Amino acid sequence: MSPTPPDRAAPGPRLLAVSDLHVGMADNWPLVEQLRPGHDEDWLIVAGDVGELTADIEKALRLLADRFAKVIWSPGNHELWTPREDSVQLKGVERYRHLVARCAKLGVVTPEDPWPVWTGPGGPLAVAPLFTLYDYTFRVPSAATAEESLRLAHESGVVCTDEFLLHPDPYPGRAEWCRALVAAAEERLRAHDPAVPLVLVNHWPLVRRPTDVLMYPEFAQWCGTVLTADWHTRFNVAAAVYGHLHIPRTTWYEGVRFEEVSIGYPREWRRRGHPRGLLRTIAPFDGTEPAATAG
Ligand SMILES: [Fe+2]
Ligand SMILES: [Fe+2]
């Protein structure tokens, strides 16, 4: 008798993850509608970039919250934009707080909540949705300063839309907001019981190495901060889940599994398909650890 593939068997509940649903793109809605649990007790991590308009974000999260036993959300940069056409014109921290309040109504876990503990297969795992933003420290290698790196990006025409739509209010800049967010998240991580392994969820990768394969290296400066570089080794981390890069894959750094779980834009998934499926299984982990750390 040939063995049944683990995904087909789905004998028990799973901790699943996805990101970058980008529901503002009409062709992504049918994909979101396909996101269904395989078991009544499945949890779903949504690692940011659900969409831009508050009504769209809420509609997608409500759909998922109705289907999955628990939904855990970390904000992406797109949720934090203030598009002119949105009925909600709040900026920066106020916009984030508004989204957190909407999530509370839907029963969706946010970075402001206690971290739920997955006790299903592969558990216990504390699922920690984080929100850390970026501070321009993933700068262009030839640039001596963040300012120079940003100037080079403008010269090459690779500028993230965040520069125009992601307002840092009341902080003077996104880097200052990032530093405050990192300090707060780090304090919670230090207070966490090290006996319970963590699944860290953050829209932006916690380490820079995943950005080494970006088509436009200038874009890295909008992808994270060096301040989180050692979190996966300093704390008891079973896996780190992220998105933002639209490069779905699994890599290992210092023996810790990093899962990029994005769906991405239609022009991207039409080209590459969904090589890892729409939903990634975080627990139970049914793969094998590599003999060496991947780059
Ligand atoms: Fe995205
Ligand atoms: Fe993003």
Short mmCIF file of C-alpha atoms in Angstrom, two decimals, residues 11-244:
data_model
loop_
_atom_site.label_atom_id
_atom_site.label_comp_id
_atom_site.label_asym_id
_atom_site.label_seq_id
_atom_site.Cartn_x
_atom_site.Cartn_y
_atom_site.Cartn_z
CA PRO A 11 -5.88 13.64 10.02
CA GLY A 12 -5.88 16.39 12.61
CA PRO A 13 -6.02 20.14 13.00
CA ARG A 14 -3.27 22.32 11.59
CA LEU A 15 -1.79 25.73 12.20
CA LEU A 16 -1.85 27.32 8.72
CA ALA A 17 -0.50 30.58 7.31
CA VAL A 18 -0.98 32.94 4.39
CA SER A 19 -0.17 36.57 3.58
CA ASP A 20 -0.40 39.21 0.89
CA LEU A 21 -3.97 38.45 -0.14
CA HIS A 22 -4.17 41.89 -1.82
CA VAL A 23 -7.93 41.74 -2.12
CA GLY A 24 -7.97 45.19 -3.75
CA MET A 25 -7.08 43.25 -6.90
CA ALA A 26 -10.31 41.73 -8.18
CA ASP A 27 -8.59 38.56 -9.41
CA ASN A 28 -7.39 37.78 -5.88
CA TRP A 29 -10.89 37.52 -4.41
CA PRO A 30 -11.59 34.08 -5.88
CA LEU A 31 -8.36 32.88 -4.23
CA VAL A 32 -9.42 34.22 -0.84
CA GLU A 33 -12.76 32.48 -1.26
CA GLN A 34 -10.85 29.23 -1.74
CA LEU A 35 -9.14 29.51 1.65
CA ARG A 36 -10.90 26.88 3.72
CA PRO A 37 -9.85 24.84 6.72
CA GLY A 38 -9.33 21.11 6.31
CA HIS A 39 -10.45 20.56 9.90
CA ASP A 40 -12.86 22.38 12.24
CA GLU A 41 -10.00 23.24 14.61
CA ASP A 42 -7.57 24.70 12.04
CA TRP A 43 -6.07 28.09 12.88
CA LEU A 44 -5.00 30.62 10.24
CA ILE A 45 -2.16 33.13 10.46
CA VAL A 46 -2.61 36.13 8.12
CA ALA A 47 0.75 37.89 7.89
CA GLY A 48 -0.33 41.23 6.45
CA ASP A 49 -1.21 42.92 3.16
CA VAL A 50 -4.83 41.82 3.21
CA GLY A 51 -5.67 44.99 1.28
CA GLU A 52 -5.76 48.77 1.38
CA LEU A 53 -9.38 49.83 1.94
CA THR A 54 -10.74 49.26 5.44
CA ALA A 55 -14.00 47.78 4.06
CA ASP A 56 -12.03 45.26 1.95
CA ILE A 57 -9.74 44.34 4.84
CA GLU A 58 -12.71 43.77 7.11
CA LYS A 59 -14.64 41.78 4.52
CA ALA A 60 -11.71 39.40 3.97
CA LEU A 61 -10.94 38.97 7.67
CA ARG A 62 -14.63 38.37 8.44
CA LEU A 63 -14.80 35.67 5.76
CA LEU A 64 -11.75 33.94 7.23
CA ALA A 65 -12.83 34.40 10.86
CA ASP A 66 -16.14 32.71 10.00
CA ARG A 67 -14.31 29.70 8.59
CA PHE A 68 -11.29 29.11 10.81
CA ALA A 69 -11.32 28.32 14.52
CA LYS A 70 -8.91 31.22 15.09
CA VAL A 71 -7.44 33.91 12.84
CA ILE A 72 -4.25 35.72 13.84
CA TRP A 73 -3.36 38.90 11.95
CA SER A 74 -0.27 41.07 11.72
CA PRO A 75 -0.55 44.30 9.72
CA GLY A 76 1.24 44.75 6.41
CA ASN A 77 2.27 48.03 4.89
CA HIS A 78 -0.79 48.05 2.60
CA GLU A 79 -3.25 48.03 5.51
CA LEU A 80 -1.39 51.04 6.90
CA TRP A 81 -1.76 53.16 3.79
CA THR A 82 -4.33 55.95 3.84
CA PRO A 83 -5.67 55.88 0.27
CA ARG A 84 -7.71 58.93 -0.72
CA GLU A 85 -10.64 56.70 -1.74
CA ASP A 86 -10.91 55.00 1.67
CA SER A 87 -13.87 55.98 3.86
CA VAL A 88 -11.46 55.94 6.82
CA GLN A 89 -8.91 58.75 6.54
CA LEU A 90 -7.06 58.06 9.80
CA LYS A 91 -3.27 58.04 9.56
CA GLY A 92 -0.43 56.11 11.15
CA VAL A 93 -0.98 54.91 14.70
CA GLU A 94 -4.64 55.97 14.65
CA ARG A 95 -5.29 53.94 11.53
CA TYR A 96 -3.55 50.91 13.05
CA ARG A 97 -5.64 51.24 16.22
CA HIS A 98 -8.81 51.50 14.14
CA LEU A 99 -7.92 48.22 12.38
CA VAL A 100 -7.15 46.56 15.72
CA ALA A 101 -10.59 47.62 17.02
CA ARG A 102 -12.27 46.18 13.92
CA CYS A 103 -10.35 42.92 14.41
CA ALA A 104 -11.50 42.77 18.04
CA LYS A 105 -15.11 42.90 16.81
CA LEU A 106 -14.40 40.00 14.46
CA GLY A 107 -12.56 37.97 17.10
CA VAL A 108 -9.32 38.22 15.11
CA VAL A 109 -6.12 38.17 17.20
CA THR A 110 -3.79 41.16 16.66
CA PRO A 111 -0.36 42.21 17.97
CA GLU A 112 -2.19 43.98 20.81
CA ASP A 113 -3.63 40.73 22.22
CA PRO A 114 -2.19 38.01 24.47
CA TRP A 115 -0.44 35.41 22.32
CA PRO A 116 -2.66 32.35 21.79
CA VAL A 117 -1.07 28.96 22.34
CA TRP A 118 -1.56 26.31 19.67
CA THR A 119 -2.02 23.02 21.52
CA GLY A 120 -2.87 20.91 18.45
CA PRO A 121 -0.41 18.63 16.63
CA GLY A 122 3.10 20.07 16.78
CA GLY A 123 2.22 22.21 19.81
CA PRO A 124 2.43 23.77 22.23
CA LEU A 125 3.41 26.85 20.27
CA ALA A 126 2.77 30.45 21.29
CA VAL A 127 1.68 32.30 18.15
CA ALA A 128 3.00 35.85 18.40
CA PRO A 129 1.72 38.34 15.83
CA LEU A 130 4.26 41.16 15.70
CA PHE A 131 4.28 44.58 14.09
CA THR A 132 7.73 46.05 13.57
CA LEU A 133 7.71 48.03 10.27
CA TYR A 134 11.14 49.07 8.87
CA ASP A 135 13.73 51.70 9.54
CA TYR A 136 15.75 51.87 6.29
CA THR A 137 18.67 49.91 7.80
CA PHE A 138 18.45 47.29 5.00
CA ARG A 139 20.08 49.91 2.85
CA VAL A 140 21.74 49.67 -0.55
CA PRO A 141 25.21 48.17 0.15
CA SER A 142 27.07 51.05 -1.51
CA ALA A 143 25.21 53.68 0.54
CA ALA A 144 26.89 54.97 3.69
CA THR A 145 23.69 56.32 5.22
CA ALA A 146 19.95 55.71 5.09
CA GLU A 147 19.51 59.07 3.37
CA GLU A 148 21.95 58.14 0.62
CA SER A 149 20.26 54.77 0.19
CA LEU A 150 16.89 56.45 -0.22
CA ARG A 151 18.36 58.89 -2.72
CA LEU A 152 19.77 56.02 -4.78
CA ALA A 153 16.36 54.35 -4.76
CA HIS A 154 14.71 57.53 -6.04
CA GLU A 155 17.37 57.83 -8.76
CA SER A 156 16.76 54.26 -9.91
CA GLY A 157 12.98 54.69 -9.81
CA VAL A 158 12.47 51.90 -7.26
CA VAL A 159 10.49 53.68 -4.56
CA CYS A 160 7.95 51.95 -2.33
CA THR A 161 4.47 53.53 -2.40
CA ASP A 162 4.71 53.63 1.41
CA GLU A 163 6.71 56.86 0.96
CA PHE A 164 3.49 58.53 -0.20
CA LEU A 165 0.69 56.65 1.55
CA LEU A 166 2.03 55.11 4.80
CA HIS A 167 1.96 58.01 7.23
CA PRO A 168 3.86 57.62 10.51
CA ASP A 169 1.73 60.05 12.57
CA PRO A 170 2.32 61.03 15.31
CA TYR A 171 5.94 59.88 14.87
CA PRO A 172 8.18 62.14 12.78
CA GLY A 173 9.03 59.27 10.44
CA ARG A 174 8.55 55.56 9.74
CA ALA A 175 11.98 54.79 11.21
CA GLU A 176 11.01 56.36 14.54
CA TRP A 177 7.71 54.45 14.57
CA CYS A 178 9.64 51.26 13.79
CA ARG A 179 12.04 51.76 16.70
CA ALA A 180 9.15 52.25 19.13
CA LEU A 181 7.38 49.14 17.80
CA VAL A 182 10.53 47.03 18.00
CA ALA A 183 11.19 48.11 21.60
CA ALA A 184 7.64 47.19 22.63
CA ALA A 185 7.71 43.81 20.86
CA GLU A 186 11.13 42.99 22.29
CA GLU A 187 9.87 43.66 25.81
CA ARG A 188 7.02 41.21 25.31
CA LEU A 189 9.38 38.59 23.90
CA ARG A 190 11.68 38.95 26.91
CA ALA A 191 8.71 38.43 29.23
CA HIS A 192 7.53 35.30 27.38
CA ASP A 193 7.94 31.91 29.08
CA PRO A 194 10.94 30.37 27.23
CA ALA A 195 9.52 26.88 27.84
CA VAL A 196 6.81 27.50 25.22
CA PRO A 197 8.31 27.76 21.72
CA LEU A 198 7.20 30.69 19.61
CA VAL A 199 5.88 31.12 16.11
CA LEU A 200 6.82 34.71 15.28
CA VAL A 201 4.50 36.33 12.74
CA ASN A 202 5.60 39.56 11.11
CA HIS A 203 4.81 41.04 7.71
CA TRP A 204 8.44 42.02 7.17
CA PRO A 205 11.22 39.40 7.46
CA LEU A 206 13.05 39.55 10.79
CA VAL A 207 16.39 39.02 9.07
CA ARG A 208 17.77 40.63 5.93
CA ARG A 209 18.88 37.51 4.07
CA PRO A 210 15.49 36.78 2.43
CA THR A 211 15.82 40.12 0.62
CA ASP A 212 19.06 39.03 -1.07
CA VAL A 213 17.00 37.51 -3.89
CA LEU A 214 14.88 40.60 -4.61
CA MET A 215 14.73 41.58 -8.28
CA TYR A 216 15.31 45.22 -7.25
CA PRO A 217 17.81 45.30 -4.36
CA GLU A 218 16.91 48.94 -3.61
CA PHE A 219 13.54 47.69 -2.34
CA ALA A 220 15.17 45.99 0.66
CA GLN A 221 15.16 49.26 2.64
CA TRP A 222 11.36 48.96 2.94
CA CYS A 223 11.59 45.33 4.07
CA GLY A 224 12.67 45.32 7.70
CA THR A 225 15.18 46.41 10.29
CA VAL A 226 18.50 45.13 11.61
CA LEU A 227 17.05 45.55 15.11
CA THR A 228 15.29 42.17 14.86
CA ALA A 229 18.24 40.24 13.38
CA ASP A 230 18.86 38.01 16.40
CA TRP A 231 15.30 37.42 17.64
CA HIS A 232 15.11 33.94 16.08
CA THR A 233 18.18 32.84 18.04
CA ARG A 234 17.76 34.90 21.22
CA PHE A 235 14.27 33.57 21.87
CA ASN A 236 12.88 30.03 21.67
CA VAL A 237 11.54 30.28 18.10
CA ALA A 238 10.12 27.25 16.30
CA ALA A 239 9.29 29.15 13.12
CA ALA A 240 9.13 32.68 11.73
CA VAL A 241 6.28 33.49 9.35
CA TYR A 242 6.47 36.51 7.06
CA GLY A 243 5.33 37.87 3.68
CA HIS A 244 5.84 41.20 1.91
#
